[in-house]
Coordinates of N, CA and C and ligand atoms in Angstrom, one line a residue:
X1 N -23.0 5.1 1.8 CA -21.6 5.4 1.9 C -21.3 6.2 3.2
X2 N -20.3 5.9 3.9 CA -20.0 6.6 5.1 C -19.0 7.7 4.8
X3 N -18.5 8.4 5.8 CA -17.5 9.5 5.4 C -16.1 9.2 6.0
X4 N -15.9 7.9 6.0 CA -14.6 7.5 6.6 C -13.4 7.6 5.7
X5 N -12.2 7.9 6.3 CA -11.0 8.0 5.6 C -10.2 6.8 5.8
X6 N -9.8 6.2 4.6 CA -9.1 4.9 4.7 C -7.7 5.1 4.2
X7 N -6.7 4.5 4.9 CA -5.3 4.6 4.4 C -4.8 3.2 4.2
X8 N -3.9 3.1 3.2 CA -3.2 1.8 2.9 C -1.8 2.1 2.4
X9 N -1.0 1.1 2.5 CA 0.4 1.3 2.1 C 0.9 0.1 1.2
X10 N 1.8 0.4 0.3 CA 2.4 -0.6 -0.5 C 3.4 -0.1 -1.5
X11 N 4.1 -1.0 -2.1 CA 5.1 -0.6 -3.1 C 4.5 -0.5 -4.5
X12 N 3.5 -1.4 -4.8 CA 2.8 -1.4 -6.0 C 3.7 -1.4 -7.2
X13 N 4.8 -2.2 -7.2 CA 5.7 -2.3 -8.3 C 5.2 -3.3 -9.3
X14 N 5.4 -2.9 -10.6 CA 4.8 -3.7 -11.7 C 3.3 -4.0 -11.4
X15 N 2.6 -2.9 -11.4 CA 1.2 -2.9 -11.0 C 0.4 -4.0 -11.6
X16 N -0.3 -4.8 -10.8 CA -1.1 -6.0 -11.3 C -2.5 -6.0 -10.6
X17 N -3.2 -7.1 -11.0 CA -4.6 -7.2 -10.6 C -4.7 -7.3 -9.0
X18 N -3.7 -7.9 -8.4 CA -3.8 -8.0 -6.9 C -3.8 -6.7 -6.3
X19 N -3.0 -5.8 -6.8 CA -2.9 -4.4 -6.3 C -4.2 -3.7 -6.6
X20 N -4.8 -3.9 -7.8 CA -6.0 -3.2 -8.1 C -7.2 -3.7 -7.2
X21 N -7.2 -5.0 -7.0 CA -8.3 -5.6 -6.1 C -8.2 -5.0 -4.7
X22 N -7.0 -5.0 -4.1 CA -6.9 -4.5 -2.7 C -7.3 -3.0 -2.6
X23 N -6.8 -2.2 -3.6 CA -7.1 -0.8 -3.5 C -8.6 -0.6 -3.7
X24 N -9.3 -1.4 -4.5 CA -10.7 -1.3 -4.7 C -11.5 -1.7 -3.4
X25 N -11.0 -2.7 -2.8 CA -11.6 -3.2 -1.5 C -11.4 -2.1 -0.4
X26 N -10.2 -1.5 -0.4 CA -9.9 -0.5 0.6 C -10.9 0.7 0.4
X27 N -11.0 1.1 -0.9 CA -11.9 2.2 -1.2 C -13.3 1.9 -0.8
X28 N -13.7 0.7 -0.9 CA -15.1 0.3 -0.6 C -15.5 0.5 0.9
X29 N -14.4 0.6 1.7 CA -14.6 0.8 3.2 C -15.1 2.2 3.6
X30 N -14.8 3.1 2.7 CA -15.1 4.5 3.2 C -15.3 5.5 2.0
X31 N -15.1 6.7 2.3 CA -15.4 7.8 1.4 C -14.1 8.3 0.7
X32 N -13.0 8.2 1.4 CA -11.7 8.8 0.9 C -10.6 7.7 1.0
X33 N -9.9 7.5 0.0 CA -8.8 6.5 0.0 C -7.5 7.2 -0.2
X34 N -6.6 7.0 0.8 CA -5.3 7.6 0.8 C -4.2 6.5 0.7
X35 N -3.3 6.6 -0.2 CA -2.3 5.5 -0.4 C -0.9 6.0 -0.2
X36 N -0.2 5.3 0.7 CA 1.2 5.6 0.9 C 2.0 4.6 0.1
X37 N 2.7 5.2 -0.9 CA 3.5 4.4 -1.8 C 5.0 4.4 -1.3
X38 N 5.5 3.2 -1.1 CA 6.9 3.0 -0.6 C 7.9 3.8 -1.5
X39 N 8.7 4.6 -0.9 CA 9.8 5.3 -1.7 C 10.8 4.2 -2.1
X40 N 11.6 4.5 -3.1 CA 12.6 3.6 -3.6 C 13.6 3.2 -2.5
X41 N 13.9 4.2 -1.7 CA 14.8 3.9 -0.6 C 14.3 3.0 0.4
X42 N 13.0 3.2 0.8 CA 12.3 2.3 1.7 C 12.3 0.9 1.1
X43 N 11.9 0.8 -0.1 CA 11.8 -0.5 -0.8 C 13.1 -1.2 -0.8
X44 N 14.2 -0.5 -1.0 CA 15.5 -1.1 -1.0 C 15.9 -1.6 0.4
X45 N 15.5 -0.9 1.4 CA 15.8 -1.3 2.7 C 15.0 -2.5 3.2
X46 N 13.8 -2.6 2.6 CA 12.9 -3.8 2.9 C 13.3 -5.0 2.1
X47 N 13.6 -4.9 0.8 CA 13.7 -6.0 0.0 C 15.0 -6.3 -0.6
X48 N 16.0 -5.3 -0.3 CA 17.3 -5.5 -0.8 C 17.5 -5.4 -2.3
X49 N 16.5 -4.9 -2.9 CA 16.7 -4.6 -4.4 C 15.8 -3.4 -4.7
X50 N 16.2 -2.8 -5.8 CA 15.4 -1.6 -6.3 C 14.1 -2.1 -6.9
X51 N 13.0 -1.4 -6.8 CA 11.8 -1.8 -7.6 C 12.1 -1.7 -9.1
X52 N 11.3 -2.4 -9.9 CA 11.5 -2.3 -11.3 C 11.0 -0.9 -11.8
X53 N 9.9 -0.4 -11.3 CA 9.4 0.9 -11.7 C 9.8 1.9 -10.6
X54 N 10.4 3.1 -11.0 CA 10.8 4.1 -10.0 C 9.6 4.7 -9.3
X55 N 9.9 5.3 -8.2 CA 8.8 5.7 -7.3 C 7.8 6.7 -7.9
X56 N 8.3 7.6 -8.8 CA 7.4 8.6 -9.4 C 6.4 7.9 -10.3
X57 N 6.9 6.8 -11.0 CA 6.0 6.1 -11.9 C 5.0 5.3 -11.1
X58 N 5.4 4.7 -10.0 CA 4.5 3.9 -9.2 C 3.5 4.8 -8.5
X59 N 3.9 5.9 -8.1 CA 2.9 6.9 -7.5 C 1.9 7.4 -8.5
X60 N 2.4 7.6 -9.8 CA 1.5 8.2 -10.8 C 0.5 7.1 -11.2
X61 N 0.9 5.9 -11.3 CA -0.1 4.8 -11.6 C -1.2 4.7 -10.6
X62 N -0.8 4.7 -9.3 CA -1.8 4.6 -8.2 C -2.7 5.8 -8.2
X63 N -2.1 7.0 -8.4 CA -2.8 8.2 -8.3 C -3.9 8.3 -9.4
X64 N -3.6 7.6 -10.5 CA -4.5 7.7 -11.7 C -5.8 6.9 -11.5
X65 N -5.9 6.1 -10.5 CA -7.1 5.3 -10.3 C -8.2 6.2 -9.8
X66 N -9.4 6.0 -10.3 CA -10.5 6.9 -10.0 C -10.9 6.8 -8.6
X67 N -10.7 5.7 -7.9 CA -11.1 5.6 -6.5 C -10.0 5.9 -5.5
X68 N -8.9 6.4 -6.0 CA -7.8 6.8 -5.1 C -7.9 8.3 -5.0
X69 N -7.9 8.9 -3.8 CA -8.1 10.3 -3.6 C -6.8 11.0 -3.3
X70 N -5.9 10.4 -2.5 CA -4.6 11.1 -2.2 C -3.5 10.1 -2.2
X71 N -2.3 10.5 -2.6 CA -1.2 9.6 -2.5 C 0.0 10.4 -1.9
X72 N 0.9 9.7 -1.3 CA 2.1 10.3 -0.8 C 3.2 9.2 -0.7
X73 N 4.5 9.6 -0.6 CA 5.5 8.6 -0.5 C 5.7 8.1 1.0
X74 N 5.7 6.8 1.2 CA 6.0 6.3 2.5 C 7.5 6.2 2.6
X75 N 8.1 7.0 3.5 CA 9.5 7.1 3.6 C 10.1 6.1 4.6
X76 N 9.3 5.7 5.6 CA 9.8 4.9 6.6 C 8.7 4.1 7.3
X77 N 9.0 2.8 7.5 CA 8.0 1.9 8.2 C 7.6 2.4 9.6
X78 N 8.6 3.1 10.2 CA 8.4 3.5 11.6 C 7.5 4.7 11.7
X79 N 7.2 5.3 10.5 CA 6.3 6.6 10.5 C 4.9 6.3 10.4
X80 N 4.5 5.0 10.4 CA 3.1 4.7 10.1 C 2.1 5.4 11.0
X81 N 2.4 5.5 12.3 CA 1.5 6.1 13.2 C 1.3 7.6 12.9
X82 N 2.5 8.2 12.5 CA 2.5 9.6 12.1 C 1.6 9.8 10.9
X83 N 1.8 9.0 9.9 CA 1.0 9.1 8.7 C -0.5 8.9 8.9
X84 N -0.9 8.0 9.8 CA -2.3 7.7 10.1 C -2.9 9.0 10.7
X85 N -2.1 9.6 11.6 CA -2.6 10.8 12.3 C -2.7 12.0 11.3
X86 N -1.6 12.1 10.6 CA -1.5 13.3 9.7 C -2.6 13.3 8.7
X87 N -2.9 12.1 8.1 CA -4.0 12.0 7.1 C -5.4 11.7 7.7
X88 N -5.4 11.8 9.1 CA -6.7 11.6 9.8 C -7.5 10.4 9.4
X89 N -6.7 9.3 9.2 CA -7.4 8.0 8.8 C -8.2 7.4 9.9
X90 N -9.4 6.9 9.5 CA -10.3 6.2 10.4 C -10.0 4.7 10.3
X91 N -9.5 4.3 9.2 CA -9.3 2.8 9.0 C -7.9 2.6 8.3
X92 N -7.1 1.7 8.8 CA -5.9 1.2 8.1 C -6.2 -0.2 7.5
X93 N -6.1 -0.3 6.2 CA -6.4 -1.6 5.6 C -5.2 -2.1 4.8
X94 N -4.9 -3.4 4.9 CA -3.7 -4.0 4.3 C -4.1 -5.4 3.8
X95 N -3.3 -6.0 3.0 CA -3.4 -7.4 2.6 C -3.0 -8.3 3.8
X96 N -3.5 -9.6 3.7 CA -3.3 -10.4 4.9 C -1.9 -11.0 5.0
X97 N -1.0 -10.7 4.1 CA 0.4 -11.0 4.3 C 0.9 -10.2 5.4
X98 N 0.2 -9.2 5.8 CA 0.6 -8.3 6.9 C -0.3 -8.6 8.2
X99 N -1.0 -9.7 8.1 CA -2.0 -10.0 9.2 C -1.3 -9.8 10.6
X100 N -2.0 -9.1 11.5 CA -1.5 -8.9 12.8 C -0.4 -7.8 13.0
X101 N 0.3 -7.5 11.9 CA 1.5 -6.7 12.0 C 1.2 -5.2 12.4
X102 N -0.1 -4.8 12.1 CA -0.4 -3.4 12.3 C -1.4 -3.2 13.4
X103 N -1.7 -4.3 14.2 CA -2.7 -4.2 15.2 C -2.4 -3.2 16.3
X104 N -1.1 -2.8 16.4 CA -0.7 -1.8 17.4 C -1.3 -0.5 17.2
X105 N -1.8 -0.2 15.9 CA -2.4 1.1 15.6 C -3.9 1.1 15.9
X106 N -4.5 0.0 16.5 CA -5.9 -0.1 16.7 C -6.4 0.9 17.8
X107 N -5.4 1.6 18.5 CA -5.8 2.6 19.4 C -6.1 3.9 18.7
X108 N -5.6 4.1 17.4 CA -5.9 5.3 16.7 C -6.9 5.2 15.5
X109 N -7.0 3.9 15.0 CA -7.9 3.7 13.9 C -8.3 2.2 13.9
X110 N -9.4 1.9 13.1 CA -9.7 0.5 12.9 C -8.6 -0.1 12.0
X111 N -8.3 -1.4 12.2 CA -7.3 -2.1 11.4 C -7.9 -3.3 10.7
X112 N -7.8 -3.3 9.4 CA -8.5 -4.3 8.6 C -7.5 -5.0 7.7
X113 N -7.6 -6.4 7.6 CA -6.8 -7.1 6.6 C -7.7 -7.8 5.6
X114 N -7.3 -7.7 4.4 CA -8.1 -8.4 3.3 C -7.3 -9.6 2.8
X115 N -7.9 -10.6 2.4 CA -7.2 -11.7 1.8 C -6.5 -11.3 0.5
X116 N -5.2 -11.7 0.3 CA -4.5 -11.4 -0.9 C -5.2 -12.1 -2.1
X117 N -5.0 -11.5 -3.3 CA -5.5 -12.1 -4.5 C -4.5 -13.3 -4.8
X118 N -5.0 -14.5 -4.9 CA -4.1 -15.7 -5.1 C -3.4 -15.6 -6.5
X119 N -2.3 -16.3 -6.5 CA -1.5 -16.7 -7.7 C -1.0 -15.5 -8.5
X120 N -0.8 -14.3 -7.9 CA -0.2 -13.2 -8.6 C 0.7 -12.4 -7.6
X121 N 1.9 -12.1 -8.0 CA 2.8 -11.2 -7.2 C 3.8 -10.6 -8.2
X122 N 4.4 -9.5 -7.7 CA 5.4 -8.8 -8.5 C 6.6 -9.8 -8.7
X123 N 6.9 -10.5 -7.6 CA 8.1 -11.4 -7.6 C 7.8 -12.5 -8.7
X124 N 6.6 -13.0 -8.8 CA 6.3 -14.0 -9.8 C 6.4 -13.5 -11.2
X125 N 5.9 -12.2 -11.4 CA 6.0 -11.6 -12.7 C 7.4 -11.4 -13.1
X126 N 8.3 -11.0 -12.2 CA 9.7 -10.8 -12.5 C 10.3 -12.2 -12.9
X127 N 10.0 -13.2 -12.1 CA 10.5 -14.5 -12.4 C 10.1 -15.0 -13.8
X128 N 8.8 -14.8 -14.2 CA 8.4 -15.2 -15.5 C 9.1 -14.4 -16.6
X129 N 9.2 -13.1 -16.3 CA 9.9 -12.3 -17.3 C 11.4 -12.7 -17.5
X130 N 12.0 -13.1 -16.5 CA 13.4 -13.6 -16.5 C 13.5 -15.0 -17.1
X131 N 12.4 -15.7 -17.2 CA 12.4 -17.0 -17.7 C 12.9 -18.0 -16.7
X132 N 12.6 -17.7 -15.4 CA 13.1 -18.6 -14.3 C 12.1 -19.8 -14.2
Ligands
C2G1 N1 -1.5 -7.6 -2.5 C1 -2.7 -8.5 -2.6 N2 -2.6 -9.5 -3.4 C2 -1.5 -9.8 -4.1 C3 -0.4 -9.0 -4.0 C4 -0.4 -7.9 -3.2 O1 -3.7 -8.2 -2.0 N3 -1.5 -10.9 -4.9 C5 -1.6 -6.5 -1.6 C6 -0.6 -6.6 -0.4 O2 -1.1 -7.4 0.6 C7 -0.5 -5.2 0.0 C8 -0.6 -4.4 -1.3 O3 -1.2 -5.3 -2.2 O4 -1.5 -4.8 0.9 C9 0.7 -3.9 -1.8 O5 1.6 -4.9 -1.9 P1 3.1 -4.7 -2.2 O6 3.3 -3.7 -3.3 O7 3.8 -6.0 -2.2 O8 3.5 -3.9 -0.9 P2 4.5 -4.2 0.2 O9 5.9 -4.2 -0.4 O10 4.0 -5.3 1.0 O11 4.5 -2.8 1.1 O12 4.2 -0.4 5.0 C10 3.9 -1.5 4.3 C11 4.5 -1.7 3.1 O13 4.8 -0.5 2.4 C12 3.8 -2.7 2.2

């Protein structure tokens, strides 16, 4: 085990196995895992809809995982560099739907992308629940 600090970001709405898998993979890269959970306002600005679970619930779920060490609300996509520096992250890890999008931070930390877990997404769960 190294002593690296790993940071990742996400909405983690209607928490599912894809979220669990990526957080587990992120944790395996280092010693400390820090997770930025998108605030409701940020989520609305990204996706034009409110998340199903409010931000405090999403944060509480992520925080409860044994391999998550620190959580905070990600208030703005533009603050990523600030967050990486503030939390002294050595590695930024994300799912590969973000492939290449965060390479600009490779001057301050390593940037890693993991393959997404196939066949599961919050959008799909919402569609199934609505009977679409
Ligand atoms: N994920 C995954 N497999 C899935 C679904 C999601 O690996 N089947 C990963 C995504 O790639 C992401 C993380 O789980 O790394 C969180 O996904 P979302 O909750 O959809 O997060 P998103 O809305 O993409 O927010 O600043 C970046 C954003 O805050 C990321």
